[in-house]
Structure formats: C-alpha cells, structure tokens
PDB file of C-alpha atoms and ligand atoms in Angstrom:
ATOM      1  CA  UNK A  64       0.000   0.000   0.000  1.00  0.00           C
ATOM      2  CA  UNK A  65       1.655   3.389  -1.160  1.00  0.00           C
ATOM      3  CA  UNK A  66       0.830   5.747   2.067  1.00  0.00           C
ATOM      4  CA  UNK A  67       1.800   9.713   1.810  1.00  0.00           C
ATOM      5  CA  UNK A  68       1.716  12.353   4.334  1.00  0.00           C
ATOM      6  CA  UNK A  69       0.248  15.899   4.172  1.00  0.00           C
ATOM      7  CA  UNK A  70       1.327  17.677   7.006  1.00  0.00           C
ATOM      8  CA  UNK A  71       0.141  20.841   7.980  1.00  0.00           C
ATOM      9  CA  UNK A  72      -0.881  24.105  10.284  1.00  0.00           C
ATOM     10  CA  UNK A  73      -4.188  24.289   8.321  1.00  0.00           C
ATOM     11  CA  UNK A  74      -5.347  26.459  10.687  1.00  0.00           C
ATOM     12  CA  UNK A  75      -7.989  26.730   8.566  1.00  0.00           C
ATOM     13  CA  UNK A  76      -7.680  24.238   5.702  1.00  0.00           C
ATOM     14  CA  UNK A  77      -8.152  26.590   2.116  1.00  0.00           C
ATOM     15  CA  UNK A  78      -9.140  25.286  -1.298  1.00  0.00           C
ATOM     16  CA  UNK A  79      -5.899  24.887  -1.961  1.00  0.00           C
ATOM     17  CA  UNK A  80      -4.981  22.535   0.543  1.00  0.00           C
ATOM     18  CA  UNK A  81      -8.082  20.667  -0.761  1.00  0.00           C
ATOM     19  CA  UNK A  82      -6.786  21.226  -4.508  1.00  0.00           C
ATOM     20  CA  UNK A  83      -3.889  19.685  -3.139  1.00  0.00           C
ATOM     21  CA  UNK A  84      -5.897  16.376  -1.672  1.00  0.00           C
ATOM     22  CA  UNK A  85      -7.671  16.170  -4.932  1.00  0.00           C
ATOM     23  CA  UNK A  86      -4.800  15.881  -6.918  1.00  0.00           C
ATOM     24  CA  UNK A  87      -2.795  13.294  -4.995  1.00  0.00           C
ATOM     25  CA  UNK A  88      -5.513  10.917  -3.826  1.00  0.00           C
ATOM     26  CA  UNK A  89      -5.123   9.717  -7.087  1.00  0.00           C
ATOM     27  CA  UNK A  90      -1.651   8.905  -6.604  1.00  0.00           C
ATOM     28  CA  UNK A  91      -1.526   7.287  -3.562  1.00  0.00           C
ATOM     29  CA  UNK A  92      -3.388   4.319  -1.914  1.00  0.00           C
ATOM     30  CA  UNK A  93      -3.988   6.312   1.689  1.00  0.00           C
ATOM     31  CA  UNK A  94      -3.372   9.950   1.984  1.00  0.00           C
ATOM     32  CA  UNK A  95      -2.823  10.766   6.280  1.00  0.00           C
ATOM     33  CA  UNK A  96      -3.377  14.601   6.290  1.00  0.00           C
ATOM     34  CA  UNK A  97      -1.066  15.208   9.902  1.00  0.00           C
ATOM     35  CA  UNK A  98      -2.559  18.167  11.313  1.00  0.00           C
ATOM     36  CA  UNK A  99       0.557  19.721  13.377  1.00  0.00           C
ATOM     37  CA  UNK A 100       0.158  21.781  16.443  1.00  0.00           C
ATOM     38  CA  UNK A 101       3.337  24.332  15.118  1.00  0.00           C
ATOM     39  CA  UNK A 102       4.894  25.607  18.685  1.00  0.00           C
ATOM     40  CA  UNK A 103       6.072  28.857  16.242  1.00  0.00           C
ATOM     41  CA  UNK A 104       2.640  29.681  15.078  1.00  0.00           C
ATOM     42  CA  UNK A 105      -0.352  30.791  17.591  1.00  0.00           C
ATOM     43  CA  UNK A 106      -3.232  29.112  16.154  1.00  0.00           C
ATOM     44  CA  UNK A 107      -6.927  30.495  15.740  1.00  0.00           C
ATOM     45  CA  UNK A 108      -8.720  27.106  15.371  1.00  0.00           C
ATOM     46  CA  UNK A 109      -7.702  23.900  18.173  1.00  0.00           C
ATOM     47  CA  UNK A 110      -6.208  21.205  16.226  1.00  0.00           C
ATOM     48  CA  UNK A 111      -9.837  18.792  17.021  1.00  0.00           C
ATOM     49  CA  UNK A 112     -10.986  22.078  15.369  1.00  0.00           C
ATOM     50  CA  UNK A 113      -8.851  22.211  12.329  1.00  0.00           C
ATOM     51  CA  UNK A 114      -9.423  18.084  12.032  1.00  0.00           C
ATOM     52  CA  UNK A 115     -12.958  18.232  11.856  1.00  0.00           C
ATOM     53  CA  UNK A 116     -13.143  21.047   8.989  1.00  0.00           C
ATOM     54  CA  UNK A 117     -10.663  18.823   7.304  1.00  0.00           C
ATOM     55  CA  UNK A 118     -12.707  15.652   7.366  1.00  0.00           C
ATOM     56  CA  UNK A 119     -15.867  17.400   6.448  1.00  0.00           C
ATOM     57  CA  UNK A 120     -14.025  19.165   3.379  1.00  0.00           C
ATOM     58  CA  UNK A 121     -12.644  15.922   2.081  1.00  0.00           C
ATOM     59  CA  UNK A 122     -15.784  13.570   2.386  1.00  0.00           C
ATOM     60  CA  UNK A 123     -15.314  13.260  -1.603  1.00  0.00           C
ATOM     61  CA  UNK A 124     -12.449  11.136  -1.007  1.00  0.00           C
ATOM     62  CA  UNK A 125     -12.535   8.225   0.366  1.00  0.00           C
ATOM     63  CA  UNK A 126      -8.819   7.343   1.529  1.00  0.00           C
ATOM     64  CA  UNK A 127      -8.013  10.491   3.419  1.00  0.00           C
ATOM     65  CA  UNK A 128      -7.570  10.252   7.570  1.00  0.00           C
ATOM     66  CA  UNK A 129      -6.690  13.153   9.457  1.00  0.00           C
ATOM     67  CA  UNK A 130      -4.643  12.734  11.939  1.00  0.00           C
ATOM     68  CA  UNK A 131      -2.864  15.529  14.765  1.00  0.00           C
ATOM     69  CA  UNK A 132       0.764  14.880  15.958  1.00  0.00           C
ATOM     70  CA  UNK A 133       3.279  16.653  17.488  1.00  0.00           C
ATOM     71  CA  UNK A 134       6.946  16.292  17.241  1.00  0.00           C
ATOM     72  CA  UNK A 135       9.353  15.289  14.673  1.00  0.00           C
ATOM     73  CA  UNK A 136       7.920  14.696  11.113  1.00  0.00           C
ATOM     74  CA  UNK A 137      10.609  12.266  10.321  1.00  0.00           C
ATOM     75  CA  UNK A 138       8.640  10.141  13.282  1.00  0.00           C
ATOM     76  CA  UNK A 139       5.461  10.109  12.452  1.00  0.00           C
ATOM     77  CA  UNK A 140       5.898   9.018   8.699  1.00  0.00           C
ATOM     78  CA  UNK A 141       8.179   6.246   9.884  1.00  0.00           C
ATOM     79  CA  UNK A 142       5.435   5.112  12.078  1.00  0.00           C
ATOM     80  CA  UNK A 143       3.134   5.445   9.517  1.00  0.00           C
ATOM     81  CA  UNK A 144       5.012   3.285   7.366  1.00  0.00           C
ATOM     82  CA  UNK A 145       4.367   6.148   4.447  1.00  0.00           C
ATOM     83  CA  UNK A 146       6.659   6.727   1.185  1.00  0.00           C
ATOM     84  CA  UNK A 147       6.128  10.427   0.658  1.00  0.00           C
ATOM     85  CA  UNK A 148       5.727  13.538   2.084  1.00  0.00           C
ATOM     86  CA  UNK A 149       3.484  16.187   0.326  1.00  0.00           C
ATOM     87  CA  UNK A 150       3.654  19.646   0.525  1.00  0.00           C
ATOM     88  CA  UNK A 151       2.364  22.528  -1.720  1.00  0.00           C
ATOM     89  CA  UNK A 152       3.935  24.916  -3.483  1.00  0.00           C
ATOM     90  CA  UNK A 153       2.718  28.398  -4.161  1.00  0.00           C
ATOM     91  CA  UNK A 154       5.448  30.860  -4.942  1.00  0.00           C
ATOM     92  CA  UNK A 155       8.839  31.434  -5.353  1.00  0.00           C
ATOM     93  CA  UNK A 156       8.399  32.311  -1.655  1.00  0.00           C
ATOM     94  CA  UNK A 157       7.649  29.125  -0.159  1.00  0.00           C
ATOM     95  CA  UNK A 158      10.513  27.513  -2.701  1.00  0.00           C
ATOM     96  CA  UNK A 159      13.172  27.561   0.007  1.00  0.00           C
ATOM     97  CA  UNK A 160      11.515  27.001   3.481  1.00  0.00           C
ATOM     98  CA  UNK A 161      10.200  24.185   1.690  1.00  0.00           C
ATOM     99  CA  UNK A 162      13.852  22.550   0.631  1.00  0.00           C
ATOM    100  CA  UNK A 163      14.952  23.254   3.997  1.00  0.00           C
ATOM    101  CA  UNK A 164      12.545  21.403   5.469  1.00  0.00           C
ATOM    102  CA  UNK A 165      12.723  18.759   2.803  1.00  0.00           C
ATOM    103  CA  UNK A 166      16.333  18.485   3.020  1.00  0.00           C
ATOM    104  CA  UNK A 167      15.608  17.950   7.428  1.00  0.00           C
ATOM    105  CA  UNK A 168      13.246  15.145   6.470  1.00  0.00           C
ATOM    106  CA  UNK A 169      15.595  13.455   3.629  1.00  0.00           C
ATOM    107  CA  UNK A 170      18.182  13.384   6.344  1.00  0.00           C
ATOM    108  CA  UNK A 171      15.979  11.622   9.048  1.00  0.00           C
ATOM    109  CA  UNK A 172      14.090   9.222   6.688  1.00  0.00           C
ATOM    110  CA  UNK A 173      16.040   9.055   3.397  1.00  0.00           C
ATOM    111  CA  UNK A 174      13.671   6.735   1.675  1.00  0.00           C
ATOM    112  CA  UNK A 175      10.766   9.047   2.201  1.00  0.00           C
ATOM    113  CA  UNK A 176      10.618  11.698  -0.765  1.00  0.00           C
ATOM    114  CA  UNK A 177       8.945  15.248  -0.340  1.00  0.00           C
ATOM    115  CA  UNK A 178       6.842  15.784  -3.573  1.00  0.00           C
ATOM    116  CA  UNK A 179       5.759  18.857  -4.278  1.00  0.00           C
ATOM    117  CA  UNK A 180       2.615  20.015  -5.778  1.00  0.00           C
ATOM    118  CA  UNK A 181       1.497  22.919  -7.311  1.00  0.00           C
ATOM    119  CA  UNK A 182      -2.430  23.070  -6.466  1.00  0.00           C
ATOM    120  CA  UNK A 183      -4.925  24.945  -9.622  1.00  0.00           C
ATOM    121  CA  UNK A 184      -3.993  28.474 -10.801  1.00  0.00           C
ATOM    122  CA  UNK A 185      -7.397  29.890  -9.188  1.00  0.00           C
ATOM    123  CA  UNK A 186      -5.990  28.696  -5.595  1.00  0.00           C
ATOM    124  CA  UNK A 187      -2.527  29.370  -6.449  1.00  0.00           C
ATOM    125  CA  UNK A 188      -1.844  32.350  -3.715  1.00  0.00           C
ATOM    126  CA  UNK A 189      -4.629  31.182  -1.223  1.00  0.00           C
ATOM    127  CA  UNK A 190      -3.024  30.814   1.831  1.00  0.00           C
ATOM    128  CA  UNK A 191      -4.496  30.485   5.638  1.00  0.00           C
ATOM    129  CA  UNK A 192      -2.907  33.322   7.146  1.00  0.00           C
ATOM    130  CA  UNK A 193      -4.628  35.406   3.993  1.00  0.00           C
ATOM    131  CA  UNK A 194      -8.074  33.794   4.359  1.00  0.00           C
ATOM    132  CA  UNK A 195      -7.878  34.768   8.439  1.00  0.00           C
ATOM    133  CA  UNK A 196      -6.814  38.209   7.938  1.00  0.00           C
ATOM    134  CA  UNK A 197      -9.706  39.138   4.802  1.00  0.00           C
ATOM    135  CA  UNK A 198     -12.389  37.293   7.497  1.00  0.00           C
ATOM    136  CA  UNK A 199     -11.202  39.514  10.194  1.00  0.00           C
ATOM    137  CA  UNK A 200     -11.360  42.620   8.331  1.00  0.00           C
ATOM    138  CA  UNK A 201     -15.268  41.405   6.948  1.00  0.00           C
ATOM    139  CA  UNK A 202     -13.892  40.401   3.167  1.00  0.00           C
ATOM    140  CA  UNK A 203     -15.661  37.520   1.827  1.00  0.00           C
ATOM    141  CA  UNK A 204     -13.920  34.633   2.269  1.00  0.00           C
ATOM    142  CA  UNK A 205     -16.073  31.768   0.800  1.00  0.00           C
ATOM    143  CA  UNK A 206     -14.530  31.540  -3.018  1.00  0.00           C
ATOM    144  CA  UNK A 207     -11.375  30.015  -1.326  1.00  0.00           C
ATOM    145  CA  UNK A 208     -11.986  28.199   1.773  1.00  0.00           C
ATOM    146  CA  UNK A 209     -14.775  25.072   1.989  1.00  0.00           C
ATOM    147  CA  UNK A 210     -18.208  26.269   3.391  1.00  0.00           C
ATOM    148  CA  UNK A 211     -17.387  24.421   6.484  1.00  0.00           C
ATOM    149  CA  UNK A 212     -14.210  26.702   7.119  1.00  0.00           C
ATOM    150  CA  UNK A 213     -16.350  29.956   5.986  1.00  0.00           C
ATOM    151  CA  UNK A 214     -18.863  29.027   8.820  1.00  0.00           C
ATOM    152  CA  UNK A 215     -16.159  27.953  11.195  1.00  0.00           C
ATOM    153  CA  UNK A 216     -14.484  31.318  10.666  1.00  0.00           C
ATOM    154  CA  UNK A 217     -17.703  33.624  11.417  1.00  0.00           C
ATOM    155  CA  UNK A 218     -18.363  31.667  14.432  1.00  0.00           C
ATOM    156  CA  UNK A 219     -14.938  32.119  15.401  1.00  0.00           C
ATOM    157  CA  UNK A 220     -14.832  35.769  14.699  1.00  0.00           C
ATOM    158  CA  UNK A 221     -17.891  36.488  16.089  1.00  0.00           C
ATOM    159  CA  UNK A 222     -16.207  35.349  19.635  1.00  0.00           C
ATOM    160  CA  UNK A 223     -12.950  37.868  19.407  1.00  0.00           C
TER     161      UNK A 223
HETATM  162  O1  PNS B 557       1.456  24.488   7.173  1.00  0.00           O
HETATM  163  P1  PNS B 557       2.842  24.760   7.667  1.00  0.00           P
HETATM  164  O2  PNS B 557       2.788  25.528   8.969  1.00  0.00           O
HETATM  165  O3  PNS B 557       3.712  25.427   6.636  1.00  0.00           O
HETATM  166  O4  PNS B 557       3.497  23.330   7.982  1.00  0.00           O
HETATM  167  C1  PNS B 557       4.830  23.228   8.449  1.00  0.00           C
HETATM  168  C2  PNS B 557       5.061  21.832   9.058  1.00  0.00           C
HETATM  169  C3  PNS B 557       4.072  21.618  10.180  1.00  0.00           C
HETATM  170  C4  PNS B 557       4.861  20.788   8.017  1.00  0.00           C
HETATM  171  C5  PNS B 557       6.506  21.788   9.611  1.00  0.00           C
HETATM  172  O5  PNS B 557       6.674  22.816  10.521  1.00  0.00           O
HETATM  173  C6  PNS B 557       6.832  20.442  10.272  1.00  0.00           C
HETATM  174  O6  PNS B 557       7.099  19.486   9.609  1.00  0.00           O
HETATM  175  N1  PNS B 557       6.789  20.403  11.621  1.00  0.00           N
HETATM  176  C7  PNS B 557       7.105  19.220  12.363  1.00  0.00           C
HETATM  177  C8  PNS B 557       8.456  19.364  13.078  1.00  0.00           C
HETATM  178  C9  PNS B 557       9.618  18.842  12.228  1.00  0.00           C
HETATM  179  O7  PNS B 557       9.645  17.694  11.864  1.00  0.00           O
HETATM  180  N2  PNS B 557      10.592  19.715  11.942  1.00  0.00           N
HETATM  181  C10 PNS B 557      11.792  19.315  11.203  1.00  0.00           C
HETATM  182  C11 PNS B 557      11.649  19.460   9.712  1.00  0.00           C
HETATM  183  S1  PNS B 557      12.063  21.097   9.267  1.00  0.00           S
END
C-alpha cells in the first residue's frame, strides 16, 4: 500500500490545501493529512478544530484520515510506514523554506521523498494566514476556503 503524508498548520484548511488532496488521492493508496500543532505559530482554530473542517471538506475522497501529531515529522511518517511527504507549493516564496525542510526530512528518513505540488492556478496564492486576515477585516472569504471553514471562521470571529 503506497501511504503519503500531508502535514500541515491548516489552521484553517483553504481550497488549496483541498486542490492539493484532490490531486494526490489519485496517486496514492492512503493519503494521512497530519494536522501539526506548530509551537512557532499561535493558532486560531484547536487542532480537534482544524481536524474536523478537514474531514468534512474531504468527504469526496474516500482514503483520506486526518490525523494531529506533534513532534518530529521524520517520526510520524516512519510510524506510519508512508513513502512520501506532500507539501504545496505556491510561490517562489515558499521555494526555500520548503527545501529546507525537505532536506531535514531526507536526512531523518532518506527513503521518504517530499513531492511537491502545485495546487490549480485559481488557488494558487490562497493561503491560511490570507483567508484569516480578509475574514477579520469582513472580506468575503467563501470563493477560497470550503463552506465548512467559511462558517467555522464567522463563528470564530464572532467570539474575538
Ligand atoms: O502548514 P505549515 O505551517 O507550513 O506546515 C509546516 C510543518 C508543520 C509541516 C513543519 O513545521 C513540520 O514538519 N513540523 C514538524 C516538526 C519537524 O519535523 N521539523 C523538522 C523538519 S524542518
């Protein structure tokens, strides 16, 4: 069974996160989306939180789990018995955090490779932080997150 792992903040999953599901469910057997509680980011959504908009955005496809860990990456695919990594790429931005931290993993688990994947052009800059920040300030959010997220967000904001 080929098994890949889509870690992440998603704090809140966007369509391009689901873009990027879409895309590789195709190419793998099981995708485990790892839902990461990131000690260098302060989160807006708890991690059950984040899970739960993640399952209900991806009940389409039927061989995603969700799944929260923290720790080392490196770990948790090795436990998971997984053969890739996936990440997304956006920009030219992202283009070297993301061989840093797929250098770090080919170190730890060199028979795990990072793929990366470039989710469709109409997602292409969506990004979580963006989607919190045009919510906060009242934009309209619901072309690029799932209606779950859009709701979870106006409940959220409606608490601050
Ligand atoms: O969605 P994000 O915040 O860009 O995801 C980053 C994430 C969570 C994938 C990355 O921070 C990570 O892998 N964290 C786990 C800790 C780890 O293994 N670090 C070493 C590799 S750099």
């Amino acid at each position: 069974m080929r098994i890949a792992v889509y870690p992440g903040s998603f704090d809140p999953v966007t369509n391009g996160h689901i873009d990027i599901l879409n895309k590789t469910s195709k190419l793998f057997d099981k995708i485990i989306v790892a839902v990461v509680h990131n000690v260098t980011k302060t989160a807006l959504f708890s991690l059950e939180e984040r899970s739960r908009m993640i399952i209900e955005s991806t009940r389409h496809l039927d061989n995603i789990e969700v799944e929260c860990f923290n720790g080392l990456l490196a770990d948790f695919v090795t436990g998971k018995d997984a053969c890739a990594i996936i990440r997304g790429l956006r920009t030219v931005n992202d283009f070297e955090y993301e061989m840093h931290m797929a250098w770090y993993n080919k170190i730890f688990v060199p028979d795990v490779e990072t793929i990366f994947v470039i989710s469709n052009s109409n997602n292409i800059f969506v990004s979580s932080s963006g989607v919190k920040e045009a919510a906060l300030l009242g934009g309209d959010v619901s072309s690029l997150v799932p209606p779950v997220v859009k709701k979870g967000l106006e409940h959220k904001l409606s608490k601050l």
